[in-house]
PDB file of C-alpha atoms in Angstrom:
ATOM      1  CA  MET A   1     110.802 -26.788  67.065  1.00  0.00           C
ATOM      2  CA  LYS A   2     112.251 -27.823  63.723  1.00  0.00           C
ATOM      3  CA  ILE A   3     109.805 -28.926  61.058  1.00  0.00           C
ATOM      4  CA  THR A   4     109.624 -29.078  57.277  1.00  0.00           C
ATOM      5  CA  LEU A   5     106.934 -26.913  55.649  1.00  0.00           C
ATOM      6  CA  ASN A   6     106.255 -27.527  51.965  1.00  0.00           C
ATOM      7  CA  GLY A   7     109.724 -28.999  51.599  1.00  0.00           C
ATOM      8  CA  GLU A   8     111.553 -26.134  53.347  1.00  0.00           C
ATOM      9  CA  PRO A   9     113.123 -26.496  56.820  1.00  0.00           C
ATOM     10  CA  ARG A  10     111.553 -24.106  59.370  1.00  0.00           C
ATOM     11  CA  ASP A  11     112.057 -23.314  63.045  1.00  0.00           C
ATOM     12  CA  ILE A  12     108.664 -22.559  64.574  1.00  0.00           C
ATOM     13  CA  ALA A  13     107.149 -21.528  67.904  1.00  0.00           C
ATOM     14  CA  ALA A  14     103.629 -22.851  67.152  1.00  0.00           C
ATOM     15  CA  THR A  15     102.568 -25.983  69.014  1.00  0.00           C
ATOM     16  CA  THR A  16      99.449 -26.800  66.965  1.00  0.00           C
ATOM     17  CA  LEU A  17      98.837 -27.046  63.244  1.00  0.00           C
ATOM     18  CA  ALA A  18      96.344 -24.163  63.418  1.00  0.00           C
ATOM     19  CA  ASP A  19      98.940 -21.926  65.101  1.00  0.00           C
ATOM     20  CA  LEU A  20     101.561 -22.947  62.581  1.00  0.00           C
ATOM     21  CA  LEU A  21      99.393 -21.676  59.713  1.00  0.00           C
ATOM     22  CA  VAL A  22      98.951 -18.345  61.470  1.00  0.00           C
ATOM     23  CA  GLU A  23     102.662 -18.087  62.278  1.00  0.00           C
ATOM     24  CA  CYS A  24     103.597 -18.740  58.652  1.00  0.00           C
ATOM     25  CA  GLY A  25     101.026 -16.359  57.193  1.00  0.00           C
ATOM     26  CA  LEU A  26      98.971 -19.086  55.547  1.00  0.00           C
ATOM     27  CA  ASN A  27      95.631 -17.587  56.457  1.00  0.00           C
ATOM     28  CA  GLY A  28      93.639 -18.362  53.303  1.00  0.00           C
ATOM     29  CA  ARG A  29      91.715 -21.388  52.144  1.00  0.00           C
ATOM     30  CA  VAL A  30      94.241 -24.228  52.376  1.00  0.00           C
ATOM     31  CA  ALA A  31      94.309 -27.972  52.982  1.00  0.00           C
ATOM     32  CA  THR A  32      96.852 -29.633  55.233  1.00  0.00           C
ATOM     33  CA  ALA A  33      98.680 -32.919  55.555  1.00  0.00           C
ATOM     34  CA  VAL A  34     101.176 -33.920  58.250  1.00  0.00           C
ATOM     35  CA  ASN A  35     103.662 -36.688  57.574  1.00  0.00           C
ATOM     36  CA  GLU A  36     101.760 -37.572  54.397  1.00  0.00           C
ATOM     37  CA  VAL A  37      98.410 -37.936  56.221  1.00  0.00           C
ATOM     38  CA  PHE A  38      95.508 -35.553  55.542  1.00  0.00           C
ATOM     39  CA  VAL A  39      94.534 -33.427  58.549  1.00  0.00           C
ATOM     40  CA  PRO A  40      91.061 -31.885  58.087  1.00  0.00           C
ATOM     41  CA  ALA A  41      90.589 -28.214  58.921  1.00  0.00           C
ATOM     42  CA  ALA A  42      88.404 -29.122  61.890  1.00  0.00           C
ATOM     43  CA  ALA A  43      91.292 -31.069  63.473  1.00  0.00           C
ATOM     44  CA  ARG A  44      93.992 -28.386  63.121  1.00  0.00           C
ATOM     45  CA  GLU A  45      93.323 -26.735  66.515  1.00  0.00           C
ATOM     46  CA  THR A  46      93.990 -29.972  68.368  1.00  0.00           C
ATOM     47  CA  HIS A  47      96.707 -31.366  66.118  1.00  0.00           C
ATOM     48  CA  ALA A  48      99.947 -31.012  68.111  1.00  0.00           C
ATOM     49  CA  MET A  49     103.150 -30.354  66.188  1.00  0.00           C
ATOM     50  CA  LYS A  50     106.146 -32.578  66.815  1.00  0.00           C
ATOM     51  CA  ASP A  51     109.815 -32.024  66.114  1.00  0.00           C
ATOM     52  CA  GLY A  52     110.650 -33.284  62.616  1.00  0.00           C
ATOM     53  CA  ASP A  53     107.065 -33.161  61.299  1.00  0.00           C
ATOM     54  CA  ARG A  54     106.698 -32.843  57.539  1.00  0.00           C
ATOM     55  CA  ILE A  55     103.832 -30.495  56.747  1.00  0.00           C
ATOM     56  CA  GLU A  56     102.199 -29.907  53.391  1.00  0.00           C
ATOM     57  CA  VAL A  57      99.954 -26.856  52.992  1.00  0.00           C
ATOM     58  CA  LEU A  58      98.170 -26.773  49.643  1.00  0.00           C
ATOM     59  CA  GLY A  59      96.062 -24.162  47.925  1.00  0.00           C
ATOM     60  CA  ALA A  60      94.048 -23.910  44.725  1.00  0.00           C
ATOM     61  CA  MET A  61      95.978 -23.922  41.475  1.00  0.00           C
ATOM     62  CA  GLN A  62      95.355 -24.065  37.735  1.00  0.00           C
ATOM     63  CA  GLY A  63      94.875 -27.583  36.406  1.00  0.00           C
ATOM     64  CA  GLY A  64      93.758 -29.592  33.396  1.00  0.00           C
TER      65      GLY A  64
ATOM     66  CA  MET B   1      72.402 -35.175  27.943  1.00  0.00           C
ATOM     67  CA  ARG B   2      73.137 -37.787  30.599  1.00  0.00           C
ATOM     68  CA  ALA B   3      73.559 -36.287  34.085  1.00  0.00           C
ATOM     69  CA  PHE B   4      76.879 -36.330  35.933  1.00  0.00           C
ATOM     70  CA  TYR B   5      76.086 -37.587  39.431  1.00  0.00           C
ATOM     71  CA  GLY B   6      72.703 -35.919  39.207  1.00  0.00           C
ATOM     72  CA  THR B   7      74.026 -32.692  37.679  1.00  0.00           C
ATOM     73  CA  THR B   8      72.898 -31.813  34.163  1.00  0.00           C
ATOM     74  CA  LEU B   9      75.432 -29.564  32.492  1.00  0.00           C
ATOM     75  CA  ALA B  10      74.366 -26.556  30.440  1.00  0.00           C
ATOM     76  CA  ASN B  11      76.731 -27.676  27.662  1.00  0.00           C
ATOM     77  CA  PRO B  12      79.290 -30.437  26.999  1.00  0.00           C
ATOM     78  CA  LEU B  13      82.513 -28.407  27.278  1.00  0.00           C
ATOM     79  CA  MET B  14      84.798 -29.070  30.236  1.00  0.00           C
ATOM     80  CA  LEU B  15      87.740 -26.704  30.114  1.00  0.00           C
ATOM     81  CA  GLY B  16      91.048 -26.826  31.950  1.00  0.00           C
ATOM     82  CA  THR B  17      92.497 -23.767  33.656  1.00  0.00           C
ATOM     83  CA  ALA B  18      96.249 -24.356  33.205  1.00  0.00           C
ATOM     84  CA  GLN B  19      98.837 -22.868  30.834  1.00  0.00           C
ATOM     85  CA  TYR B  20      96.978 -19.713  29.731  1.00  0.00           C
ATOM     86  CA  PRO B  21      99.102 -16.664  28.867  1.00  0.00           C
ATOM     87  CA  SER B  22      97.444 -14.703  31.695  1.00  0.00           C
ATOM     88  CA  PRO B  23      94.625 -14.969  34.265  1.00  0.00           C
ATOM     89  CA  ALA B  24      92.662 -12.396  32.249  1.00  0.00           C
ATOM     90  CA  ILE B  25      92.813 -14.566  29.121  1.00  0.00           C
ATOM     91  CA  LEU B  26      91.808 -17.630  31.149  1.00  0.00           C
ATOM     92  CA  GLU B  27      88.804 -15.753  32.505  1.00  0.00           C
ATOM     93  CA  ALA B  28      87.828 -14.453  29.052  1.00  0.00           C
ATOM     94  CA  ALA B  29      88.100 -17.956  27.571  1.00  0.00           C
ATOM     95  CA  PHE B  30      85.537 -19.172  30.075  1.00  0.00           C
ATOM     96  CA  ARG B  31      83.228 -16.196  29.816  1.00  0.00           C
ATOM     97  CA  GLU B  32      83.201 -16.074  26.025  1.00  0.00           C
ATOM     98  CA  SER B  33      82.942 -19.822  25.421  1.00  0.00           C
ATOM     99  CA  GLY B  34      80.463 -20.471  28.226  1.00  0.00           C
ATOM    100  CA  ALA B  35      82.222 -23.735  29.202  1.00  0.00           C
ATOM    101  CA  SER B  36      80.228 -25.350  31.986  1.00  0.00           C
ATOM    102  CA  VAL B  37      82.996 -27.091  33.951  1.00  0.00           C
ATOM    103  CA  ALA B  38      86.453 -25.898  35.037  1.00  0.00           C
ATOM    104  CA  THR B  39      89.145 -28.366  36.055  1.00  0.00           C
ATOM    105  CA  VAL B  40      91.481 -27.190  38.799  1.00  0.00           C
ATOM    106  CA  SER B  41      94.325 -28.563  40.875  1.00  0.00           C
ATOM    107  CA  LEU B  42      96.272 -28.166  44.117  1.00  0.00           C
ATOM    108  CA  ARG B  43      99.827 -27.106  44.782  1.00  0.00           C
ATOM    109  CA  ARG B  44     101.917 -25.944  47.705  1.00  0.00           C
ATOM    110  CA  GLU B  45     100.616 -22.601  48.937  1.00  0.00           C
ATOM    111  CA  GLY B  46     102.991 -19.773  49.825  1.00  0.00           C
ATOM    112  CA  ALA B  47     102.495 -16.741  52.032  1.00  0.00           C
ATOM    113  CA  ASP B  48     101.711 -14.734  48.861  1.00  0.00           C
ATOM    114  CA  GLY B  49      98.297 -16.435  48.756  1.00  0.00           C
ATOM    115  CA  ALA B  50      98.432 -17.133  45.004  1.00  0.00           C
ATOM    116  CA  GLY B  51      95.893 -19.905  45.424  1.00  0.00           C
ATOM    117  CA  GLN B  52      93.358 -17.572  47.035  1.00  0.00           C
ATOM    118  CA  THR B  53      93.397 -15.165  44.097  1.00  0.00           C
ATOM    119  CA  PHE B  54      92.962 -17.988  41.612  1.00  0.00           C
ATOM    120  CA  TRP B  55      90.157 -19.608  43.599  1.00  0.00           C
ATOM    121  CA  SER B  56      88.232 -16.302  43.870  1.00  0.00           C
ATOM    122  CA  MET B  57      88.368 -15.882  40.108  1.00  0.00           C
ATOM    123  CA  ILE B  58      87.156 -19.438  39.420  1.00  0.00           C
ATOM    124  CA  ARG B  59      84.361 -19.132  41.972  1.00  0.00           C
ATOM    125  CA  ASP B  60      83.174 -15.921  40.341  1.00  0.00           C
ATOM    126  CA  LEU B  61      82.885 -17.669  36.969  1.00  0.00           C
ATOM    127  CA  GLY B  62      79.923 -19.606  38.362  1.00  0.00           C
ATOM    128  CA  VAL B  63      80.950 -22.860  36.641  1.00  0.00           C
ATOM    129  CA  HIS B  64      81.064 -26.378  38.067  1.00  0.00           C
ATOM    130  CA  VAL B  65      84.499 -27.109  39.507  1.00  0.00           C
ATOM    131  CA  LEU B  66      86.241 -30.435  38.926  1.00  0.00           C
ATOM    132  CA  PRO B  67      89.473 -30.765  40.940  1.00  0.00           C
ATOM    133  CA  ASN B  68      92.054 -33.250  39.695  1.00  0.00           C
ATOM    134  CA  THR B  69      94.722 -35.467  41.214  1.00  0.00           C
ATOM    135  CA  ALA B  70      97.195 -34.641  38.432  1.00  0.00           C
ATOM    136  CA  GLY B  71     100.703 -35.942  38.911  1.00  0.00           C
ATOM    137  CA  CYS B  72      99.744 -38.677  41.393  1.00  0.00           C
ATOM    138  CA  HIS B  73     101.430 -42.041  40.929  1.00  0.00           C
ATOM    139  CA  THR B  74     100.141 -44.042  43.908  1.00  0.00           C
ATOM    140  CA  VAL B  75      96.747 -44.795  45.421  1.00  0.00           C
ATOM    141  CA  LYS B  76      97.738 -43.205  48.738  1.00  0.00           C
ATOM    142  CA  GLU B  77      98.934 -40.000  47.086  1.00  0.00           C
ATOM    143  CA  ALA B  78      95.776 -39.724  44.957  1.00  0.00           C
ATOM    144  CA  VAL B  79      93.418 -40.427  47.860  1.00  0.00           C
ATOM    145  CA  THR B  80      95.136 -37.878  50.117  1.00  0.00           C
ATOM    146  CA  THR B  81      95.111 -35.298  47.310  1.00  0.00           C
ATOM    147  CA  ALA B  82      91.397 -35.928  46.734  1.00  0.00           C
ATOM    148  CA  HIS B  83      90.626 -35.291  50.398  1.00  0.00           C
ATOM    149  CA  MET B  84      92.624 -32.065  50.339  1.00  0.00           C
ATOM    150  CA  ALA B  85      90.877 -30.980  47.126  1.00  0.00           C
ATOM    151  CA  ARG B  86      87.439 -31.642  48.596  1.00  0.00           C
ATOM    152  CA  GLU B  87      88.231 -29.369  51.509  1.00  0.00           C
ATOM    153  CA  ILE B  88      89.522 -26.517  49.369  1.00  0.00           C
ATOM    154  CA  PHE B  89      86.994 -26.636  46.544  1.00  0.00           C
ATOM    155  CA  ASP B  90      84.027 -27.780  48.606  1.00  0.00           C
ATOM    156  CA  THR B  91      82.843 -30.380  46.088  1.00  0.00           C
ATOM    157  CA  PRO B  92      82.589 -34.189  46.143  1.00  0.00           C
ATOM    158  CA  TRP B  93      83.641 -34.265  42.476  1.00  0.00           C
ATOM    159  CA  ILE B  94      87.166 -35.495  41.767  1.00  0.00           C
ATOM    160  CA  LYS B  95      88.896 -36.104  38.450  1.00  0.00           C
ATOM    161  CA  LEU B  96      90.938 -39.126  39.438  1.00  0.00           C
ATOM    162  CA  GLU B  97      94.259 -39.299  37.619  1.00  0.00           C
ATOM    163  CA  LEU B  98      96.782 -42.001  38.399  1.00  0.00           C
ATOM    164  CA  ILE B  99      99.691 -41.734  36.048  1.00  0.00           C
ATOM    165  CA  GLY B 100     101.425 -44.934  35.034  1.00  0.00           C
ATOM    166  CA  HIS B 101     103.832 -43.966  32.273  1.00  0.00           C
ATOM    167  CA  THR B 102     106.190 -41.001  32.144  1.00  0.00           C
ATOM    168  CA  ASP B 103     106.141 -40.352  28.404  1.00  0.00           C
ATOM    169  CA  SER B 104     102.533 -41.090  27.518  1.00  0.00           C
ATOM    170  CA  LEU B 105     101.004 -40.147  30.911  1.00  0.00           C
ATOM    171  CA  GLN B 106      98.891 -43.252  30.383  1.00  0.00           C
ATOM    172  CA  PRO B 107      96.557 -43.979  33.314  1.00  0.00           C
ATOM    173  CA  GLU B 108      97.716 -46.696  35.729  1.00  0.00           C
ATOM    174  CA  VAL B 109      94.397 -48.495  35.544  1.00  0.00           C
ATOM    175  CA  PHE B 110      95.016 -51.070  38.292  1.00  0.00           C
ATOM    176  CA  GLN B 111      95.692 -48.423  40.915  1.00  0.00           C
ATOM    177  CA  LEU B 112      92.932 -46.296  39.375  1.00  0.00           C
ATOM    178  CA  VAL B 113      90.325 -48.942  40.192  1.00  0.00           C
ATOM    179  CA  GLU B 114      91.722 -49.313  43.711  1.00  0.00           C
ATOM    180  CA  ALA B 115      91.696 -45.559  44.367  1.00  0.00           C
ATOM    181  CA  ALA B 116      88.200 -45.213  42.887  1.00  0.00           C
ATOM    182  CA  THR B 117      86.953 -47.877  45.303  1.00  0.00           C
ATOM    183  CA  VAL B 118      88.436 -46.083  48.323  1.00  0.00           C
ATOM    184  CA  LEU B 119      87.197 -42.655  47.257  1.00  0.00           C
ATOM    185  CA  THR B 120      83.669 -43.838  46.457  1.00  0.00           C
ATOM    186  CA  GLU B 121      83.473 -45.342  49.950  1.00  0.00           C
ATOM    187  CA  ASP B 122      84.644 -41.985  51.306  1.00  0.00           C
ATOM    188  CA  GLY B 123      81.709 -40.252  49.589  1.00  0.00           C
ATOM    189  CA  PHE B 124      83.480 -38.854  46.533  1.00  0.00           C
ATOM    190  CA  GLN B 125      81.898 -38.672  43.085  1.00  0.00           C
ATOM    191  CA  VAL B 126      84.744 -39.961  40.975  1.00  0.00           C
ATOM    192  CA  PHE B 127      85.460 -38.948  37.354  1.00  0.00           C
ATOM    193  CA  PRO B 128      88.182 -41.477  36.438  1.00  0.00           C
ATOM    194  CA  TYR B 129      90.699 -40.574  33.729  1.00  0.00           C
ATOM    195  CA  THR B 130      91.043 -43.975  32.100  1.00  0.00           C
ATOM    196  CA  THR B 131      91.851 -45.737  28.839  1.00  0.00           C
ATOM    197  CA  GLU B 132      89.292 -47.029  26.365  1.00  0.00           C
ATOM    198  CA  ASP B 133      89.598 -50.563  27.834  1.00  0.00           C
ATOM    199  CA  LEU B 134      86.090 -51.966  28.362  1.00  0.00           C
ATOM    200  CA  ILE B 135      87.044 -54.324  31.175  1.00  0.00           C
ATOM    201  CA  VAL B 136      88.685 -51.508  33.105  1.00  0.00           C
ATOM    202  CA  GLY B 137      85.531 -49.477  32.487  1.00  0.00           C
ATOM    203  CA  GLU B 138      83.429 -52.274  33.972  1.00  0.00           C
ATOM    204  CA  ARG B 139      85.708 -52.456  37.013  1.00  0.00           C
ATOM    205  CA  LEU B 140      85.467 -48.709  37.545  1.00  0.00           C
ATOM    206  CA  LEU B 141      81.681 -48.853  37.404  1.00  0.00           C
ATOM    207  CA  ALA B 142      81.704 -51.784  39.843  1.00  0.00           C
ATOM    208  CA  ALA B 143      83.914 -49.669  42.105  1.00  0.00           C
ATOM    209  CA  GLY B 144      81.157 -47.061  42.232  1.00  0.00           C
ATOM    210  CA  CYS B 145      82.104 -44.657  39.446  1.00  0.00           C
ATOM    211  CA  GLU B 146      79.096 -43.283  37.579  1.00  0.00           C
ATOM    212  CA  VAL B 147      81.146 -41.514  34.892  1.00  0.00           C
ATOM    213  CA  LEU B 148      84.008 -42.740  32.685  1.00  0.00           C
ATOM    214  CA  MET B 149      86.583 -40.476  31.046  1.00  0.00           C
ATOM    215  CA  PRO B 150      88.626 -42.357  28.430  1.00  0.00           C
ATOM    216  CA  TRP B 151      91.560 -40.599  26.829  1.00  0.00           C
ATOM    217  CA  GLY B 152      91.385 -39.494  23.209  1.00  0.00           C
ATOM    218  CA  ALA B 153      95.183 -39.330  22.965  1.00  0.00           C
ATOM    219  CA  PRO B 154      98.002 -38.605  25.445  1.00  0.00           C
ATOM    220  CA  ILE B 155      97.544 -35.436  27.515  1.00  0.00           C
ATOM    221  CA  GLY B 156      98.717 -32.336  25.671  1.00  0.00           C
ATOM    222  CA  SER B 157      99.484 -34.240  22.447  1.00  0.00           C
ATOM    223  CA  GLY B 158      96.695 -32.655  20.387  1.00  0.00           C
ATOM    224  CA  ARG B 159      96.443 -35.799  18.266  1.00  0.00           C
ATOM    225  CA  GLY B 160      92.669 -36.117  18.472  1.00  0.00           C
ATOM    226  CA  LEU B 161      90.950 -39.471  18.829  1.00  0.00           C
ATOM    227  CA  ASN B 162      93.640 -42.140  18.449  1.00  0.00           C
ATOM    228  CA  ASN B 163      91.168 -44.992  18.601  1.00  0.00           C
ATOM    229  CA  PRO B 164      87.684 -43.990  17.475  1.00  0.00           C
ATOM    230  CA  TYR B 165      86.772 -47.649  17.042  1.00  0.00           C
ATOM    231  CA  ALA B 166      87.366 -48.351  20.745  1.00  0.00           C
ATOM    232  CA  LEU B 167      85.604 -45.162  21.825  1.00  0.00           C
ATOM    233  CA  ARG B 168      82.583 -46.150  19.739  1.00  0.00           C
ATOM    234  CA  ALA B 169      82.652 -49.607  21.336  1.00  0.00           C
ATOM    235  CA  MET B 170      82.751 -47.992  24.769  1.00  0.00           C
ATOM    236  CA  ARG B 171      79.696 -45.890  23.935  1.00  0.00           C
ATOM    237  CA  ALA B 172      77.839 -49.019  22.811  1.00  0.00           C
ATOM    238  CA  GLU B 173      78.958 -51.057  25.830  1.00  0.00           C
ATOM    239  CA  PHE B 174      77.850 -48.483  28.432  1.00  0.00           C
ATOM    240  CA  PRO B 175      74.729 -46.852  26.934  1.00  0.00           C
ATOM    241  CA  ASP B 176      73.543 -45.337  30.230  1.00  0.00           C
ATOM    242  CA  VAL B 177      76.881 -44.106  31.588  1.00  0.00           C
ATOM    243  CA  PRO B 178      77.981 -40.503  31.023  1.00  0.00           C
ATOM    244  CA  LEU B 179      81.184 -40.676  28.975  1.00  0.00           C
ATOM    245  CA  VAL B 180      83.731 -37.899  28.497  1.00  0.00           C
ATOM    246  CA  VAL B 181      86.670 -37.855  26.103  1.00  0.00           C
ATOM    247  CA  ASP B 182      89.423 -36.458  28.287  1.00  0.00           C
ATOM    248  CA  ALA B 183      92.781 -35.427  26.845  1.00  0.00           C
ATOM    249  CA  GLY B 184      94.417 -35.404  23.442  1.00  0.00           C
ATOM    250  CA  ILE B 185      92.046 -32.983  21.705  1.00  0.00           C
ATOM    251  CA  GLY B 186      93.926 -30.591  19.426  1.00  0.00           C
ATOM    252  CA  LEU B 187      91.282 -29.168  17.121  1.00  0.00           C
ATOM    253  CA  PRO B 188      87.561 -28.429  17.167  1.00  0.00           C
ATOM    254  CA  SER B 189      87.076 -31.225  14.611  1.00  0.00           C
ATOM    255  CA  HIS B 190      88.438 -33.715  17.192  1.00  0.00           C
ATOM    256  CA  ALA B 191      86.004 -32.438  19.791  1.00  0.00           C
ATOM    257  CA  ALA B 192      83.125 -32.620  17.313  1.00  0.00           C
ATOM    258  CA  GLN B 193      84.105 -36.191  16.422  1.00  0.00           C
ATOM    259  CA  ALA B 194      83.900 -37.229  20.083  1.00  0.00           C
ATOM    260  CA  MET B 195      80.418 -35.765  20.357  1.00  0.00           C
ATOM    261  CA  GLU B 196      79.345 -37.359  17.060  1.00  0.00           C
ATOM    262  CA  LEU B 197      80.244 -40.736  18.639  1.00  0.00           C
ATOM    263  CA  GLY B 198      77.621 -40.008  21.279  1.00  0.00           C
ATOM    264  CA  TYR B 199      79.905 -38.863  24.068  1.00  0.00           C
ATOM    265  CA  ASP B 200      78.403 -36.619  26.717  1.00  0.00           C
ATOM    266  CA  ALA B 201      81.213 -34.104  27.045  1.00  0.00           C
ATOM    267  CA  VAL B 202      84.777 -33.310  26.063  1.00  0.00           C
ATOM    268  CA  LEU B 203      87.460 -32.244  28.524  1.00  0.00           C
ATOM    269  CA  LEU B 204      90.333 -30.254  27.063  1.00  0.00           C
ATOM    270  CA  ASN B 205      92.933 -27.730  28.156  1.00  0.00           C
ATOM    271  CA  THR B 206      96.150 -27.437  26.162  1.00  0.00           C
ATOM    272  CA  SER B 207      94.493 -26.990  22.752  1.00  0.00           C
ATOM    273  CA  VAL B 208      92.788 -23.836  24.033  1.00  0.00           C
ATOM    274  CA  ALA B 209      95.357 -22.477  26.474  1.00  0.00           C
ATOM    275  CA  ARG B 210      98.303 -22.846  24.079  1.00  0.00           C
ATOM    276  CA  ALA B 211      96.488 -21.600  20.959  1.00  0.00           C
ATOM    277  CA  GLY B 212      97.616 -18.263  19.577  1.00  0.00           C
ATOM    278  CA  ASP B 213      94.229 -16.861  20.545  1.00  0.00           C
ATOM    279  CA  PRO B 214      92.888 -18.963  23.433  1.00  0.00           C
ATOM    280  CA  VAL B 215      89.609 -17.059  23.676  1.00  0.00           C
ATOM    281  CA  ALA B 216      88.784 -17.633  20.006  1.00  0.00           C
ATOM    282  CA  MET B 217      89.785 -21.296  20.289  1.00  0.00           C
ATOM    283  CA  ALA B 218      87.587 -21.770  23.361  1.00  0.00           C
ATOM    284  CA  ARG B 219      84.648 -20.401  21.380  1.00  0.00           C
ATOM    285  CA  ALA B 220      85.538 -22.659  18.443  1.00  0.00           C
ATOM    286  CA  MET B 221      85.588 -25.680  20.760  1.00  0.00           C
ATOM    287  CA  MET B 222      82.164 -24.788  22.126  1.00  0.00           C
ATOM    288  CA  GLY B 223      80.798 -24.497  18.589  1.00  0.00           C
ATOM    289  CA  ALA B 224      82.310 -27.883  17.787  1.00  0.00           C
ATOM    290  CA  VAL B 225      80.928 -29.787  20.781  1.00  0.00           C
ATOM    291  CA  GLU B 226      77.485 -28.301  20.257  1.00  0.00           C
ATOM    292  CA  ALA B 227      77.544 -29.174  16.546  1.00  0.00           C
ATOM    293  CA  GLY B 228      78.746 -32.707  17.293  1.00  0.00           C
ATOM    294  CA  ALA B 229      76.098 -33.280  19.942  1.00  0.00           C
ATOM    295  CA  LEU B 230      73.350 -32.037  17.650  1.00  0.00           C
ATOM    296  CA  ALA B 231      74.638 -34.218  14.825  1.00  0.00           C
ATOM    297  CA  TYR B 232      74.580 -37.309  17.054  1.00  0.00           C
ATOM    298  CA  GLN B 233      70.969 -36.592  18.018  1.00  0.00           C
ATOM    299  CA  ALA B 234      70.133 -36.056  14.336  1.00  0.00           C
ATOM    300  CA  ASP B 235      71.080 -39.679  13.492  1.00  0.00           C
ATOM    301  CA  PRO B 236      73.751 -39.291  10.782  1.00  0.00           C
ATOM    302  CA  ILE B 237      73.766 -41.338   7.575  1.00  0.00           C
ATOM    303  CA  GLU B 238      76.082 -44.299   7.131  1.00  0.00           C
ATOM    304  CA  ALA B 239      79.212 -43.728   5.049  1.00  0.00           C
ATOM    305  CA  ARG B 240      79.300 -45.659   1.725  1.00  0.00           C
ATOM    306  CA  ASP B 241      82.009 -46.374  -0.824  1.00  0.00           C
ATOM    307  CA  MET B 242      80.229 -45.422  -4.061  1.00  0.00           C
ATOM    308  CA  ALA B 243      78.388 -42.274  -5.071  1.00  0.00           C
ATOM    309  CA  GLU B 244      74.646 -42.059  -4.838  1.00  0.00           C
ATOM    310  CA  ALA B 245      73.142 -39.139  -6.743  1.00  0.00           C
ATOM    311  CA  SER B 246      71.296 -36.769  -4.481  1.00  0.00           C
ATOM    312  CA  THR B 247      69.526 -34.964  -7.312  1.00  0.00           C
ATOM    313  CA  PRO B 248      66.552 -37.016  -8.598  1.00  0.00           C
ATOM    314  CA  VAL B 249      66.945 -38.482 -12.090  1.00  0.00           C
ATOM    315  CA  ILE B 250      63.193 -38.611 -12.773  1.00  0.00           C
ATOM    316  CA  GLY B 251      62.031 -35.727 -14.986  1.00  0.00           C
ATOM    317  CA  LYS B 252      65.510 -34.987 -16.267  1.00  0.00           C
ATOM    318  CA  ALA B 253      65.407 -33.375 -19.732  1.00  0.00           C
ATOM    319  CA  PHE B 254      66.669 -35.315 -22.755  1.00  0.00           C
ATOM    320  CA  LEU B 255      69.394 -33.030 -24.176  1.00  0.00           C
ATOM    321  CA  THR B 256      72.102 -35.345 -25.454  1.00  0.00           C
TER     322      THR B 256
END
């Protein structure tokens, strides 16, 4: 399945958002959005990935 | 000191975490100044787990964490970012930034009020980065904000308080609301001035992180906000145009 992860095109085997994070090595404390909509951590297991999905995976960063 | 959503801070210094020469210097700036709040942000995470390392360090500092929505230009973007921040940093606090102007990074106050309304309904405790406009301040309070954070000057400009008159008016208009001067501080004297106006805290980043010695500057800023706060409590004298001798004239010897 072809998706976009943090702006980069990816070809993935995962079928849920939770599996996608594992497949891409994003195992830490992150927050997720799919197609510009926030997906809470609790919903990742059941959130099915679709071809063409745009996924944002964010982590903590320095800020002012 | 007025409480921020029920939290009384140990001191009035809120310090940003961006732009330091190294993580070690960032950590030392916090430890040596004793700043009570750290602002943080969110960015795309890679497989290197850079965010995890940063978050562990901030958590170990034991300070209050205030995530921001820096760089957001629309209500939707800011609200989504706030939700993502709440999940990562495990706090209802959010420094709500909605940028309206590219050069000045002036807050887009119309969308700010709208986003504050949505986020308050979603259970967030919103710290809005706003201007010194009193009507906007009223709207933000009506939207559920219990803190206001007017700018001193544009972010990163180091110009100090561009409009002390308006900041003083804001203090007088909202006597019970915790107020923070956020952005534009360049020197400890600017930070002290904000506290002398009766503000409850100062939020700054660039003036410390980009100083030649950020750790020393962080300590200087802490000294300044504490001095300013104490001075405000001490009820300063009014300025006057003409001299008034402080040494008593009575009993002065006749020697002319």
